[in-house]
């Protein structure tokens, strides 16, 4: 679970910083829609996650309805 926690921290940090959402509001069971983020934000998130955290992710890897926890699982399973 260690790698998944690191991935989760990266996801939560990017969302918090780039979309001005308090870190304590960001939970694994939430979706982008739950955080009032749209599909444009999803694309921006994927770009920032790649640029800042070097995760090989595109906005087509997950959808608005996927939970943030699901995204963390997906990324933790990939090589970086």
PDB file of N, CA, C and O in Angstrom:
ATOM      1  N   UNK A   1       0.816  -1.204   0.000  1.00  0.00           N
ATOM      2  CA  UNK A   1       0.000   0.000   0.000  1.00  0.00           C
ATOM      3  C   UNK A   1       0.856   1.263   0.000  1.00  0.00           C
ATOM      4  O   UNK A   1       0.376   2.331  -0.231  1.00  0.00           O
ATOM      5  N   UNK A   2       2.158   1.134   0.226  1.00  0.00           N
ATOM      6  CA  UNK A   2       3.041   2.283   0.283  1.00  0.00           C
ATOM      7  C   UNK A   2       3.058   3.107  -0.983  1.00  0.00           C
ATOM      8  O   UNK A   2       2.957   4.327  -0.942  1.00  0.00           O
ATOM      9  N   UNK A   3       3.197   2.457  -2.138  1.00  0.00           N
ATOM     10  CA  UNK A   3       3.231   3.180  -3.406  1.00  0.00           C
ATOM     11  C   UNK A   3       1.898   3.864  -3.668  1.00  0.00           C
ATOM     12  O   UNK A   3       1.858   4.993  -4.146  1.00  0.00           O
ATOM     13  N   UNK A   4       0.816   3.187  -3.341  1.00  0.00           N
ATOM     14  CA  UNK A   4      -0.506   3.779  -3.555  1.00  0.00           C
ATOM     15  C   UNK A   4      -0.682   5.032  -2.702  1.00  0.00           C
ATOM     16  O   UNK A   4      -1.279   6.011  -3.142  1.00  0.00           O
ATOM     17  N   UNK A   5      -0.148   5.024  -1.476  1.00  0.00           N
ATOM     18  CA  UNK A   5      -0.228   6.215  -0.626  1.00  0.00           C
ATOM     19  C   UNK A   5       0.552   7.370  -1.227  1.00  0.00           C
ATOM     20  O   UNK A   5       0.116   8.517  -1.174  1.00  0.00           O
ATOM     21  N   UNK A   6       1.727   7.083  -1.784  1.00  0.00           N
ATOM     22  CA  UNK A   6       2.530   8.112  -2.435  1.00  0.00           C
ATOM     23  C   UNK A   6       1.786   8.681  -3.633  1.00  0.00           C
ATOM     24  O   UNK A   6       1.767   9.892  -3.841  1.00  0.00           O
ATOM     25  N   UNK A   7       1.170   7.814  -4.408  1.00  0.00           N
ATOM     26  CA  UNK A   7       0.385   8.247  -5.564  1.00  0.00           C
ATOM     27  C   UNK A   7      -0.798   9.080  -5.086  1.00  0.00           C
ATOM     28  O   UNK A   7      -1.078  10.143  -5.649  1.00  0.00           O
ATOM     29  N   UNK A   8      -1.470   8.622  -4.055  1.00  0.00           N
ATOM     30  CA  UNK A   8      -2.612   9.368  -3.530  1.00  0.00           C
ATOM     31  C   UNK A   8      -2.187  10.767  -3.092  1.00  0.00           C
ATOM     32  O   UNK A   8      -2.864  11.754  -3.386  1.00  0.00           O
ATOM     33  N   UNK A   9      -1.067  10.877  -2.395  1.00  0.00           N
ATOM     34  CA  UNK A   9      -0.574  12.185  -1.955  1.00  0.00           C
ATOM     35  C   UNK A   9      -0.315  13.102  -3.143  1.00  0.00           C
ATOM     36  O   UNK A   9      -0.641  14.293  -3.098  1.00  0.00           O
ATOM     37  N   UNK A  10       0.266  12.567  -4.207  1.00  0.00           N
ATOM     38  CA  UNK A  10       0.532  13.363  -5.404  1.00  0.00           C
ATOM     39  C   UNK A  10      -0.767  13.847  -6.035  1.00  0.00           C
ATOM     40  O   UNK A  10      -0.888  15.021  -6.409  1.00  0.00           O
ATOM     41  N   UNK A  11      -1.745  12.966  -6.149  1.00  0.00           N
ATOM     42  CA  UNK A  11      -3.046  13.329  -6.720  1.00  0.00           C
ATOM     43  C   UNK A  11      -3.703  14.416  -5.885  1.00  0.00           C
ATOM     44  O   UNK A  11      -4.149  15.443  -6.407  1.00  0.00           O
ATOM     45  N   UNK A  12      -3.766  14.212  -4.587  1.00  0.00           N
ATOM     46  CA  UNK A  12      -4.416  15.175  -3.697  1.00  0.00           C
ATOM     47  C   UNK A  12      -3.698  16.521  -3.713  1.00  0.00           C
ATOM     48  O   UNK A  12      -4.346  17.580  -3.719  1.00  0.00           O
ATOM     49  N   UNK A  13      -2.377  16.504  -3.742  1.00  0.00           N
ATOM     50  CA  UNK A  13      -1.607  17.753  -3.778  1.00  0.00           C
ATOM     51  C   UNK A  13      -1.889  18.548  -5.048  1.00  0.00           C
ATOM     52  O   UNK A  13      -2.093  19.759  -4.999  1.00  0.00           O
ATOM     53  N   UNK A  14      -1.885  17.863  -6.188  1.00  0.00           N
ATOM     54  CA  UNK A  14      -2.147  18.549  -7.460  1.00  0.00           C
ATOM     55  C   UNK A  14      -3.552  19.135  -7.468  1.00  0.00           C
ATOM     56  O   UNK A  14      -3.745  20.294  -7.844  1.00  0.00           O
ATOM     57  N   UNK A  15      -4.528  18.378  -7.060  1.00  0.00           N
ATOM     58  CA  UNK A  15      -5.911  18.879  -7.042  1.00  0.00           C
ATOM     59  C   UNK A  15      -6.023  20.076  -6.105  1.00  0.00           C
ATOM     60  O   UNK A  15      -6.628  21.097  -6.449  1.00  0.00           O
ATOM     61  N   UNK A  16      -5.446  19.965  -4.928  1.00  0.00           N
ATOM     62  CA  UNK A  16      -5.533  21.046  -3.949  1.00  0.00           C
ATOM     63  C   UNK A  16      -4.886  22.325  -4.467  1.00  0.00           C
ATOM     64  O   UNK A  16      -5.484  23.403  -4.407  1.00  0.00           O
ATOM     65  N   UNK A  17      -3.678  22.222  -4.979  1.00  0.00           N
ATOM     66  CA  UNK A  17      -2.948  23.402  -5.438  1.00  0.00           C
ATOM     67  C   UNK A  17      -3.532  24.027  -6.700  1.00  0.00           C
ATOM     68  O   UNK A  17      -3.665  25.242  -6.781  1.00  0.00           O
ATOM     69  N   UNK A  18      -3.877  23.201  -7.674  1.00  0.00           N
ATOM     70  CA  UNK A  18      -4.289  23.741  -8.971  1.00  0.00           C
ATOM     71  C   UNK A  18      -5.761  24.113  -9.054  1.00  0.00           C
ATOM     72  O   UNK A  18      -6.135  24.901  -9.924  1.00  0.00           O
ATOM     73  N   UNK A  19      -6.562  23.564  -8.178  1.00  0.00           N
ATOM     74  CA  UNK A  19      -7.992  23.861  -8.249  1.00  0.00           C
ATOM     75  C   UNK A  19      -8.508  24.497  -6.963  1.00  0.00           C
ATOM     76  O   UNK A  19      -9.716  24.622  -6.776  1.00  0.00           O
ATOM     77  N   UNK A  20      -7.590  24.884  -6.091  1.00  0.00           N
ATOM     78  CA  UNK A  20      -7.928  25.600  -4.850  1.00  0.00           C
ATOM     79  C   UNK A  20      -8.997  24.886  -4.026  1.00  0.00           C
ATOM     80  O   UNK A  20      -9.943  25.495  -3.550  1.00  0.00           O
ATOM     81  N   UNK A  21      -8.814  23.585  -3.887  1.00  0.00           N
ATOM     82  CA  UNK A  21      -9.720  22.779  -3.064  1.00  0.00           C
ATOM     83  C   UNK A  21      -8.954  22.381  -1.807  1.00  0.00           C
ATOM     84  O   UNK A  21      -7.850  21.843  -1.905  1.00  0.00           O
ATOM     85  N   UNK A  22      -9.509  22.672  -0.638  1.00  0.00           N
ATOM     86  CA  UNK A  22      -8.813  22.306   0.596  1.00  0.00           C
ATOM     87  C   UNK A  22      -8.477  20.816   0.618  1.00  0.00           C
ATOM     88  O   UNK A  22      -9.306  19.976   0.259  1.00  0.00           O
ATOM     89  N   UNK A  23      -7.274  20.517   1.019  1.00  0.00           N
ATOM     90  CA  UNK A  23      -6.795  19.123   1.034  1.00  0.00           C
ATOM     91  C   UNK A  23      -7.723  18.212   1.844  1.00  0.00           C
ATOM     92  O   UNK A  23      -7.942  17.067   1.477  1.00  0.00           O
ATOM     93  N   UNK A  24      -8.284  18.707   2.935  1.00  0.00           N
ATOM     94  CA  UNK A  24      -9.149  17.869   3.767  1.00  0.00           C
ATOM     95  C   UNK A  24     -10.487  17.545   3.098  1.00  0.00           C
ATOM     96  O   UNK A  24     -11.214  16.681   3.567  1.00  0.00           O
ATOM     97  N   UNK A  25     -10.807  18.221   2.003  1.00  0.00           N
ATOM     98  CA  UNK A  25     -12.025  17.902   1.233  1.00  0.00           C
ATOM     99  C   UNK A  25     -11.795  16.792   0.215  1.00  0.00           C
ATOM    100  O   UNK A  25     -12.751  16.226  -0.329  1.00  0.00           O
ATOM    101  N   UNK A  26     -10.549  16.499  -0.082  1.00  0.00           N
ATOM    102  CA  UNK A  26     -10.208  15.547  -1.134  1.00  0.00           C
ATOM    103  C   UNK A  26     -10.084  14.160  -0.510  1.00  0.00           C
ATOM    104  O   UNK A  26      -9.207  13.912   0.309  1.00  0.00           O
ATOM    105  N   UNK A  27     -10.998  13.276  -0.916  1.00  0.00           N
ATOM    106  CA  UNK A  27     -11.031  11.912  -0.366  1.00  0.00           C
ATOM    107  C   UNK A  27     -11.092  10.901  -1.506  1.00  0.00           C
ATOM    108  O   UNK A  27     -11.600  11.190  -2.586  1.00  0.00           O
ATOM    109  N   UNK A  28     -10.575   9.691  -1.275  1.00  0.00           N
ATOM    110  CA  UNK A  28     -10.495   8.676  -2.335  1.00  0.00           C
ATOM    111  C   UNK A  28     -11.834   8.305  -2.970  1.00  0.00           C
ATOM    112  O   UNK A  28     -11.881   7.962  -4.156  1.00  0.00           O
ATOM    113  N   UNK A  29     -12.917   8.372  -2.225  1.00  0.00           N
ATOM    114  CA  UNK A  29     -14.205   7.948  -2.777  1.00  0.00           C
ATOM    115  C   UNK A  29     -14.858   9.010  -3.666  1.00  0.00           C
ATOM    116  O   UNK A  29     -15.847   8.739  -4.354  1.00  0.00           O
ATOM    117  N   UNK A  30     -14.303  10.210  -3.700  1.00  0.00           N
ATOM    118  CA  UNK A  30     -14.888  11.292  -4.489  1.00  0.00           C
ATOM    119  C   UNK A  30     -14.478  11.206  -5.952  1.00  0.00           C
ATOM    120  O   UNK A  30     -13.438  10.644  -6.291  1.00  0.00           O
ATOM    121  N   UNK A  31     -15.285  11.807  -6.798  1.00  0.00           N
ATOM    122  CA  UNK A  31     -14.993  11.924  -8.225  1.00  0.00           C
ATOM    123  C   UNK A  31     -14.687  13.388  -8.542  1.00  0.00           C
ATOM    124  O   UNK A  31     -14.902  14.271  -7.699  1.00  0.00           O
ATOM    125  N   UNK A  32     -14.229  13.653  -9.754  1.00  0.00           N
ATOM    126  CA  UNK A  32     -14.029  15.039 -10.164  1.00  0.00           C
ATOM    127  C   UNK A  32     -15.351  15.798 -10.095  1.00  0.00           C
ATOM    128  O   UNK A  32     -15.387  16.948  -9.671  1.00  0.00           O
ATOM    129  N   UNK A  33     -16.422  15.158 -10.497  1.00  0.00           N
ATOM    130  CA  UNK A  33     -17.733  15.804 -10.451  1.00  0.00           C
ATOM    131  C   UNK A  33     -18.120  16.155  -9.015  1.00  0.00           C
ATOM    132  O   UNK A  33     -18.692  17.223  -8.765  1.00  0.00           O
ATOM    133  N   UNK A  34     -17.812  15.268  -8.070  1.00  0.00           N
ATOM    134  CA  UNK A  34     -18.111  15.550  -6.664  1.00  0.00           C
ATOM    135  C   UNK A  34     -17.396  16.808  -6.176  1.00  0.00           C
ATOM    136  O   UNK A  34     -17.869  17.495  -5.277  1.00  0.00           O
ATOM    137  N   UNK A  35     -16.239  17.091  -6.756  1.00  0.00           N
ATOM    138  CA  UNK A  35     -15.454  18.264  -6.374  1.00  0.00           C
ATOM    139  C   UNK A  35     -15.794  19.476  -7.246  1.00  0.00           C
ATOM    140  O   UNK A  35     -15.111  20.496  -7.203  1.00  0.00           O
ATOM    141  N   UNK A  36     -16.874  19.351  -8.049  1.00  0.00           N
ATOM    142  CA  UNK A  36     -17.315  20.416  -8.955  1.00  0.00           C
ATOM    143  C   UNK A  36     -16.264  20.775  -9.996  1.00  0.00           C
ATOM    144  O   UNK A  36     -16.124  21.938 -10.380  1.00  0.00           O
ATOM    145  N   UNK A  37     -15.516  19.765 -10.440  1.00  0.00           N
ATOM    146  CA  UNK A  37     -14.528  19.959 -11.496  1.00  0.00           C
ATOM    147  C   UNK A  37     -15.076  19.348 -12.784  1.00  0.00           C
ATOM    148  O   UNK A  37     -15.632  18.257 -12.769  1.00  0.00           O
ATOM    149  N   UNK A  38     -14.915  20.048 -13.881  1.00  0.00           N
ATOM    150  CA  UNK A  38     -15.461  19.593 -15.153  1.00  0.00           C
ATOM    151  C   UNK A  38     -14.423  18.860 -15.997  1.00  0.00           C
ATOM    152  O   UNK A  38     -13.290  18.629 -15.558  1.00  0.00           O
ATOM    153  N   UNK A  39     -14.812  18.530 -17.214  1.00  0.00           N
ATOM    154  CA  UNK A  39     -13.919  17.761 -18.088  1.00  0.00           C
ATOM    155  C   UNK A  39     -12.686  18.559 -18.492  1.00  0.00           C
ATOM    156  O   UNK A  39     -11.617  17.983 -18.708  1.00  0.00           O
ATOM    157  N   UNK A  40     -12.789  19.864 -18.562  1.00  0.00           N
ATOM    158  CA  UNK A  40     -11.615  20.689 -18.860  1.00  0.00           C
ATOM    159  C   UNK A  40     -10.613  20.584 -17.708  1.00  0.00           C
ATOM    160  O   UNK A  40      -9.409  20.460 -17.928  1.00  0.00           O
ATOM    161  N   UNK A  41     -11.118  20.591 -16.485  1.00  0.00           N
ATOM    162  CA  UNK A  41     -10.256  20.430 -15.306  1.00  0.00           C
ATOM    163  C   UNK A  41      -9.593  19.056 -15.321  1.00  0.00           C
ATOM    164  O   UNK A  41      -8.433  18.918 -14.925  1.00  0.00           O
ATOM    165  N   UNK A  42     -10.311  18.054 -15.785  1.00  0.00           N
ATOM    166  CA  UNK A  42      -9.764  16.700 -15.867  1.00  0.00           C
ATOM    167  C   UNK A  42      -8.558  16.658 -16.805  1.00  0.00           C
ATOM    168  O   UNK A  42      -7.531  16.067 -16.484  1.00  0.00           O
ATOM    169  N   UNK A  43      -8.677  17.320 -17.940  1.00  0.00           N
ATOM    170  CA  UNK A  43      -7.572  17.382 -18.902  1.00  0.00           C
ATOM    171  C   UNK A  43      -6.401  18.150 -18.287  1.00  0.00           C
ATOM    172  O   UNK A  43      -5.248  17.707 -18.360  1.00  0.00           O
ATOM    173  N   UNK A  44      -6.681  19.279 -17.673  1.00  0.00           N
ATOM    174  CA  UNK A  44      -5.627  20.075 -17.030  1.00  0.00           C
ATOM    175  C   UNK A  44      -4.930  19.264 -15.941  1.00  0.00           C
ATOM    176  O   UNK A  44      -3.698  19.277 -15.826  1.00  0.00           O
ATOM    177  N   UNK A  45      -5.710  18.544 -15.163  1.00  0.00           N
ATOM    178  CA  UNK A  45      -5.169  17.705 -14.098  1.00  0.00           C
ATOM    179  C   UNK A  45      -4.195  16.670 -14.674  1.00  0.00           C
ATOM    180  O   UNK A  45      -3.099  16.480 -14.152  1.00  0.00           O
ATOM    181  N   UNK A  46      -4.578  16.011 -15.751  1.00  0.00           N
ATOM    182  CA  UNK A  46      -3.719  14.997 -16.370  1.00  0.00           C
ATOM    183  C   UNK A  46      -2.401  15.608 -16.839  1.00  0.00           C
ATOM    184  O   UNK A  46      -1.332  15.022 -16.650  1.00  0.00           O
ATOM    185  N   UNK A  47      -2.460  16.792 -17.427  1.00  0.00           N
ATOM    186  CA  UNK A  47      -1.258  17.464 -17.909  1.00  0.00           C
ATOM    187  C   UNK A  47      -0.344  17.826 -16.744  1.00  0.00           C
ATOM    188  O   UNK A  47       0.861  17.575 -16.767  1.00  0.00           O
ATOM    189  N   UNK A  48      -0.918  18.405 -15.696  1.00  0.00           N
ATOM    190  CA  UNK A  48      -0.129  18.817 -14.532  1.00  0.00           C
ATOM    191  C   UNK A  48       0.474  17.603 -13.826  1.00  0.00           C
ATOM    192  O   UNK A  48       1.632  17.629 -13.416  1.00  0.00           O
ATOM    193  N   UNK A  49      -0.298  16.538 -13.698  1.00  0.00           N
ATOM    194  CA  UNK A  49       0.200  15.331 -13.052  1.00  0.00           C
ATOM    195  C   UNK A  49       1.398  14.762 -13.819  1.00  0.00           C
ATOM    196  O   UNK A  49       2.371  14.315 -13.224  1.00  0.00           O
ATOM    197  N   UNK A  50       1.342  14.830 -15.131  1.00  0.00           N
ATOM    198  CA  UNK A  50       2.465  14.366 -15.966  1.00  0.00           C
ATOM    199  C   UNK A  50       3.670  15.288 -15.818  1.00  0.00           C
ATOM    200  O   UNK A  50       4.789  14.842 -15.601  1.00  0.00           O
ATOM    201  N   UNK A  51       3.442  16.590 -15.918  1.00  0.00           N
ATOM    202  CA  UNK A  51       4.538  17.560 -15.873  1.00  0.00           C
ATOM    203  C   UNK A  51       5.201  17.637 -14.499  1.00  0.00           C
ATOM    204  O   UNK A  51       6.417  17.698 -14.399  1.00  0.00           O
ATOM    205  N   UNK A  52       4.415  17.662 -13.446  1.00  0.00           N
ATOM    206  CA  UNK A  52       4.956  17.877 -12.107  1.00  0.00           C
ATOM    207  C   UNK A  52       5.341  16.596 -11.376  1.00  0.00           C
ATOM    208  O   UNK A  52       6.254  16.600 -10.565  1.00  0.00           O
ATOM    209  N   UNK A  53       4.618  15.523 -11.642  1.00  0.00           N
ATOM    210  CA  UNK A  53       4.838  14.293 -10.888  1.00  0.00           C
ATOM    211  C   UNK A  53       5.376  13.151 -11.751  1.00  0.00           C
ATOM    212  O   UNK A  53       5.623  12.067 -11.256  1.00  0.00           O
ATOM    213  N   UNK A  54       5.483  13.385 -13.052  1.00  0.00           N
ATOM    214  CA  UNK A  54       6.001  12.404 -14.013  1.00  0.00           C
ATOM    215  C   UNK A  54       5.183  11.103 -14.055  1.00  0.00           C
ATOM    216  O   UNK A  54       5.731  10.031 -14.253  1.00  0.00           O
ATOM    217  N   UNK A  55       3.873  11.231 -13.856  1.00  0.00           N
ATOM    218  CA  UNK A  55       2.993  10.072 -14.026  1.00  0.00           C
ATOM    219  C   UNK A  55       2.574   9.999 -15.480  1.00  0.00           C
ATOM    220  O   UNK A  55       2.170  11.004 -16.063  1.00  0.00           O
ATOM    221  N   UNK A  56       2.666   8.824 -16.059  1.00  0.00           N
ATOM    222  CA  UNK A  56       2.260   8.624 -17.441  1.00  0.00           C
ATOM    223  C   UNK A  56       0.748   8.424 -17.465  1.00  0.00           C
ATOM    224  O   UNK A  56       0.250   7.307 -17.358  1.00  0.00           O
ATOM    225  N   UNK A  57       0.039   9.513 -17.578  1.00  0.00           N
ATOM    226  CA  UNK A  57      -1.426   9.478 -17.530  1.00  0.00           C
ATOM    227  C   UNK A  57      -1.977  10.439 -18.573  1.00  0.00           C
ATOM    228  O   UNK A  57      -1.379  11.470 -18.860  1.00  0.00           O
ATOM    229  N   UNK A  58      -3.089  10.061 -19.162  1.00  0.00           N
ATOM    230  CA  UNK A  58      -3.811  10.968 -20.040  1.00  0.00           C
ATOM    231  C   UNK A  58      -5.226  11.072 -19.521  1.00  0.00           C
ATOM    232  O   UNK A  58      -5.686  10.231 -18.734  1.00  0.00           O
ATOM    233  N   UNK A  59      -5.919  12.090 -19.961  1.00  0.00           N
ATOM    234  CA  UNK A  59      -7.286  12.279 -19.494  1.00  0.00           C
ATOM    235  C   UNK A  59      -8.215  11.156 -19.946  1.00  0.00           C
ATOM    236  O   UNK A  59      -9.296  10.993 -19.392  1.00  0.00           O
ATOM    237  N   UNK A  60      -7.810  10.342 -20.910  1.00  0.00           N
ATOM    238  CA  UNK A  60      -8.660   9.231 -21.342  1.00  0.00           C
ATOM    239  C   UNK A  60      -8.453   7.981 -20.493  1.00  0.00           C
ATOM    240  O   UNK A  60      -9.161   7.001 -20.643  1.00  0.00           O
ATOM    241  N   UNK A  61      -7.484   8.012 -19.586  1.00  0.00           N
ATOM    242  CA  UNK A  61      -7.246   6.871 -18.703  1.00  0.00           C
ATOM    243  C   UNK A  61      -8.341   6.708 -17.650  1.00  0.00           C
ATOM    244  O   UNK A  61      -8.508   5.647 -17.078  1.00  0.00           O
ATOM    245  N   UNK A  62      -9.038   7.768 -17.370  1.00  0.00           N
ATOM    246  CA  UNK A  62     -10.103   7.722 -16.378  1.00  0.00           C
ATOM    247  C   UNK A  62     -11.167   8.727 -16.782  1.00  0.00           C
ATOM    248  O   UNK A  62     -10.935   9.583 -17.622  1.00  0.00           O
ATOM    249  N   UNK A  63     -12.329   8.610 -16.204  1.00  0.00           N
ATOM    250  CA  UNK A  63     -13.444   9.479 -16.577  1.00  0.00           C
ATOM    251  C   UNK A  63     -13.963  10.216 -15.350  1.00  0.00           C
ATOM    252  O   UNK A  63     -13.582   9.913 -14.220  1.00  0.00           O
ATOM    253  N   UNK A  64     -14.845  11.137 -15.582  1.00  0.00           N
ATOM    254  CA  UNK A  64     -15.400  11.964 -14.505  1.00  0.00           C
ATOM    255  C   UNK A  64     -16.024  11.123 -13.392  1.00  0.00           C
ATOM    256  O   UNK A  64     -16.017  11.512 -12.243  1.00  0.00           O
ATOM    257  N   UNK A  65     -16.560   9.968 -13.749  1.00  0.00           N
ATOM    258  CA  UNK A  65     -17.254   9.133 -12.772  1.00  0.00           C
ATOM    259  C   UNK A  65     -16.324   8.233 -11.965  1.00  0.00           C
ATOM    260  O   UNK A  65     -16.739   7.629 -10.986  1.00  0.00           O
ATOM    261  N   UNK A  66     -15.066   8.103 -12.387  1.00  0.00           N
ATOM    262  CA  UNK A  66     -14.107   7.287 -11.635  1.00  0.00           C
ATOM    263  C   UNK A  66     -13.742   8.005 -10.341  1.00  0.00           C
ATOM    264  O   UNK A  66     -13.552   9.221 -10.329  1.00  0.00           O
ATOM    265  N   UNK A  67     -13.610   7.243  -9.293  1.00  0.00           N
ATOM    266  CA  UNK A  67     -13.211   7.846  -8.020  1.00  0.00           C
ATOM    267  C   UNK A  67     -11.722   8.188  -8.060  1.00  0.00           C
ATOM    268  O   UNK A  67     -10.947   7.604  -8.829  1.00  0.00           O
ATOM    269  N   UNK A  68     -11.333   9.118  -7.219  1.00  0.00           N
ATOM    270  CA  UNK A  68      -9.924   9.474  -7.121  1.00  0.00           C
ATOM    271  C   UNK A  68      -9.109   8.293  -6.603  1.00  0.00           C
ATOM    272  O   UNK A  68      -7.962   8.106  -6.990  1.00  0.00           O
ATOM    273  N   UNK A  69      -9.703   7.488  -5.746  1.00  0.00           N
ATOM    274  CA  UNK A  69      -9.044   6.280  -5.255  1.00  0.00           C
ATOM    275  C   UNK A  69      -8.773   5.301  -6.377  1.00  0.00           C
ATOM    276  O   UNK A  69      -7.721   4.660  -6.424  1.00  0.00           O
ATOM    277  N   UNK A  70      -9.713   5.163  -7.298  1.00  0.00           N
ATOM    278  CA  UNK A  70      -9.524   4.287  -8.465  1.00  0.00           C
ATOM    279  C   UNK A  70      -8.358   4.778  -9.306  1.00  0.00           C
ATOM    280  O   UNK A  70      -7.545   4.004  -9.789  1.00  0.00           O
ATOM    281  N   UNK A  71      -8.277   6.087  -9.477  1.00  0.00           N
ATOM    282  CA  UNK A  71      -7.159   6.664 -10.223  1.00  0.00           C
ATOM    283  C   UNK A  71      -5.837   6.363  -9.520  1.00  0.00           C
ATOM    284  O   UNK A  71      -4.856   5.993 -10.170  1.00  0.00           O
ATOM    285  N   UNK A  72      -5.799   6.487  -8.210  1.00  0.00           N
ATOM    286  CA  UNK A  72      -4.577   6.185  -7.453  1.00  0.00           C
ATOM    287  C   UNK A  72      -4.171   4.734  -7.656  1.00  0.00           C
ATOM    288  O   UNK A  72      -2.983   4.428  -7.837  1.00  0.00           O
ATOM    289  N   UNK A  73      -5.129   3.824  -7.632  1.00  0.00           N
ATOM    290  CA  UNK A  73      -4.847   2.394  -7.854  1.00  0.00           C
ATOM    291  C   UNK A  73      -4.274   2.182  -9.255  1.00  0.00           C
ATOM    292  O   UNK A  73      -3.300   1.438  -9.431  1.00  0.00           O
ATOM    293  N   UNK A  74      -4.885   2.815 -10.245  1.00  0.00           N
ATOM    294  CA  UNK A  74      -4.437   2.688 -11.626  1.00  0.00           C
ATOM    295  C   UNK A  74      -2.990   3.164 -11.775  1.00  0.00           C
ATOM    296  O   UNK A  74      -2.156   2.487 -12.364  1.00  0.00           O
ATOM    297  N   UNK A  75      -2.698   4.314 -11.218  1.00  0.00           N
ATOM    298  CA  UNK A  75      -1.355   4.876 -11.358  1.00  0.00           C
ATOM    299  C   UNK A  75      -0.324   4.112 -10.537  1.00  0.00           C
ATOM    300  O   UNK A  75       0.817   3.980 -10.948  1.00  0.00           O
ATOM    301  N   UNK A  76      -0.718   3.609  -9.395  1.00  0.00           N
ATOM    302  CA  UNK A  76       0.217   2.843  -8.544  1.00  0.00           C
ATOM    303  C   UNK A  76       0.643   1.557  -9.236  1.00  0.00           C
ATOM    304  O   UNK A  76       1.748   1.057  -9.008  1.00  0.00           O
ATOM    305  N   UNK A  77      -0.206   1.027 -10.098  1.00  0.00           N
ATOM    306  CA  UNK A  77       0.091  -0.229 -10.794  1.00  0.00           C
ATOM    307  C   UNK A  77       1.006  -0.016 -12.002  1.00  0.00           C
ATOM    308  O   UNK A  77       1.534  -0.985 -12.540  1.00  0.00           O
ATOM    309  N   UNK A  78       1.209   1.225 -12.402  1.00  0.00           N
ATOM    310  CA  UNK A  78       2.035   1.516 -13.572  1.00  0.00           C
ATOM    311  C   UNK A  78       3.458   1.873 -13.156  1.00  0.00           C
ATOM    312  O   UNK A  78       3.672   2.474 -12.121  1.00  0.00           O
ATOM    313  N   UNK A  79       4.406   1.546 -14.034  1.00  0.00           N
ATOM    314  CA  UNK A  79       5.779   2.026 -13.765  1.00  0.00           C
ATOM    315  C   UNK A  79       5.854   3.524 -13.984  1.00  0.00           C
ATOM    316  O   UNK A  79       5.110   4.074 -14.798  1.00  0.00           O
ATOM    317  N   UNK A  80       6.718   4.157 -13.251  1.00  0.00           N
ATOM    318  CA  UNK A  80       6.895   5.608 -13.389  1.00  0.00           C
ATOM    319  C   UNK A  80       8.160   5.935 -14.101  1.00  0.00           C
ATOM    320  O   UNK A  80       9.162   5.363 -13.971  1.00  0.00           O
TER     321      UNK A  80
END
